[in-house]
Amino acid sequence: MTATDRSLELINTAAQAAADKLAHDIIAYDVSDVLSITDAFLLASAPNDRQVKSIVDEIEERLLKDLGAKPVRREGDREARWVLLDYVDIVVHVQHSEERVFYALERLWKDCPELELPEDARATRGKAEEHAKLQAAEDADQPGGDWS
């Protein structure tokens, strides 16, 4: 079994919305062969809680406006560290970068086929690592930073 055309349409629209809000490391997996409850997972991350919420809001708004899709469940909204949007056909995970590293969902789903995403979404690969390096360099340059 493979992800349906509707699932792929939802995944691509959500991935583009996440990319438009500068999400990091957007990736999608076809999990239809291993899970009966959904066809695909979309993973994205951001370096702060406010951006996580902004990405989630944009995905939700774009899927409703463009495809008439509403999530049946939205979890993790209060803390905005890991927000899950369940559209039945797909599940979207938007995580704070720290949660993304800690939970490493990619390791759980690495045996599932990766789905092709829009170019803007593919271009986000490696952005979390790039951001972390820039942040570390800025922190070291600040007074009271790393003096070594």
PDB file of C-alpha atoms in Angstrom, residues 36-92:
ATOM      1  CA  SER A  36      -3.042   1.567   9.405  1.00  0.00           C
ATOM      2  CA  ILE A  37      -4.097   4.868  10.980  1.00  0.00           C
ATOM      3  CA  THR A  38      -2.428   7.276   8.528  1.00  0.00           C
ATOM      4  CA  ASP A  39      -0.606   7.377   5.200  1.00  0.00           C
ATOM      5  CA  ALA A  40       2.202   9.839   5.824  1.00  0.00           C
ATOM      6  CA  PHE A  41       4.126  11.847   8.394  1.00  0.00           C
ATOM      7  CA  LEU A  42       5.538  15.300   7.825  1.00  0.00           C
ATOM      8  CA  LEU A  43       8.304  16.451  10.177  1.00  0.00           C
ATOM      9  CA  ALA A  44       9.552  20.016  10.526  1.00  0.00           C
ATOM     10  CA  SER A  45      11.305  22.008  13.220  1.00  0.00           C
ATOM     11  CA  ALA A  46      12.102  25.536  14.339  1.00  0.00           C
ATOM     12  CA  PRO A  47      14.603  27.062  16.782  1.00  0.00           C
ATOM     13  CA  ASN A  48      12.012  28.656  19.096  1.00  0.00           C
ATOM     14  CA  ASP A  49       8.494  28.130  20.416  1.00  0.00           C
ATOM     15  CA  ARG A  50       7.059  31.185  18.692  1.00  0.00           C
ATOM     16  CA  GLN A  51       8.227  30.009  15.287  1.00  0.00           C
ATOM     17  CA  VAL A  52       6.884  26.500  15.943  1.00  0.00           C
ATOM     18  CA  LYS A  53       3.460  28.048  16.558  1.00  0.00           C
ATOM     19  CA  SER A  54       3.744  30.242  13.467  1.00  0.00           C
ATOM     20  CA  ILE A  55       4.591  27.237  11.282  1.00  0.00           C
ATOM     21  CA  VAL A  56       1.693  25.226  12.706  1.00  0.00           C
ATOM     22  CA  ASP A  57      -0.744  28.099  12.170  1.00  0.00           C
ATOM     23  CA  GLU A  58       0.416  28.539   8.561  1.00  0.00           C
ATOM     24  CA  ILE A  59       0.088  24.825   7.790  1.00  0.00           C
ATOM     25  CA  GLU A  60      -3.386  24.713   9.300  1.00  0.00           C
ATOM     26  CA  GLU A  61      -4.498  27.857   7.468  1.00  0.00           C
ATOM     27  CA  ARG A  62      -3.069  26.771   4.102  1.00  0.00           C
ATOM     28  CA  LEU A  63      -4.557  23.270   4.240  1.00  0.00           C
ATOM     29  CA  LEU A  64      -7.969  24.718   5.090  1.00  0.00           C
ATOM     30  CA  LYS A  65      -7.838  27.479   2.468  1.00  0.00           C
ATOM     31  CA  ASP A  66      -6.293  25.486  -0.396  1.00  0.00           C
ATOM     32  CA  LEU A  67      -7.660  21.992   0.223  1.00  0.00           C
ATOM     33  CA  GLY A  68     -10.593  22.378   2.617  1.00  0.00           C
ATOM     34  CA  ALA A  69      -8.853  20.174   5.197  1.00  0.00           C
ATOM     35  CA  LYS A  70      -9.243  20.639   8.940  1.00  0.00           C
ATOM     36  CA  PRO A  71      -7.273  18.683  11.528  1.00  0.00           C
ATOM     37  CA  VAL A  72      -9.306  16.241  13.575  1.00  0.00           C
ATOM     38  CA  ARG A  73      -6.875  16.764  16.438  1.00  0.00           C
ATOM     39  CA  ARG A  74      -4.262  19.360  17.416  1.00  0.00           C
ATOM     40  CA  GLU A  75      -1.975  18.539  20.346  1.00  0.00           C
ATOM     41  CA  GLY A  76       0.903  20.257  22.118  1.00  0.00           C
ATOM     42  CA  ASP A  77      -0.312  23.753  21.382  1.00  0.00           C
ATOM     43  CA  ARG A  78       0.124  25.193  24.870  1.00  0.00           C
ATOM     44  CA  GLU A  79       3.867  24.591  25.166  1.00  0.00           C
ATOM     45  CA  ALA A  80       4.578  24.879  21.406  1.00  0.00           C
ATOM     46  CA  ARG A  81       7.547  22.537  21.781  1.00  0.00           C
ATOM     47  CA  TRP A  82       6.022  19.721  19.742  1.00  0.00           C
ATOM     48  CA  VAL A  83       2.727  20.338  17.996  1.00  0.00           C
ATOM     49  CA  LEU A  84       0.935  17.511  16.242  1.00  0.00           C
ATOM     50  CA  LEU A  85      -1.740  18.094  13.610  1.00  0.00           C
ATOM     51  CA  ASP A  86      -3.744  14.983  12.768  1.00  0.00           C
ATOM     52  CA  TYR A  87      -5.530  15.125   9.416  1.00  0.00           C
ATOM     53  CA  VAL A  88      -6.270  11.355   9.439  1.00  0.00           C
ATOM     54  CA  ASP A  89      -4.630  10.915   6.002  1.00  0.00           C
ATOM     55  CA  ILE A  90      -1.464  12.607   7.246  1.00  0.00           C
ATOM     56  CA  VAL A  91       0.027  13.606  10.579  1.00  0.00           C
ATOM     57  CA  VAL A  92       2.169  16.736  10.833  1.00  0.00           C
TER      58      VAL A  92
END
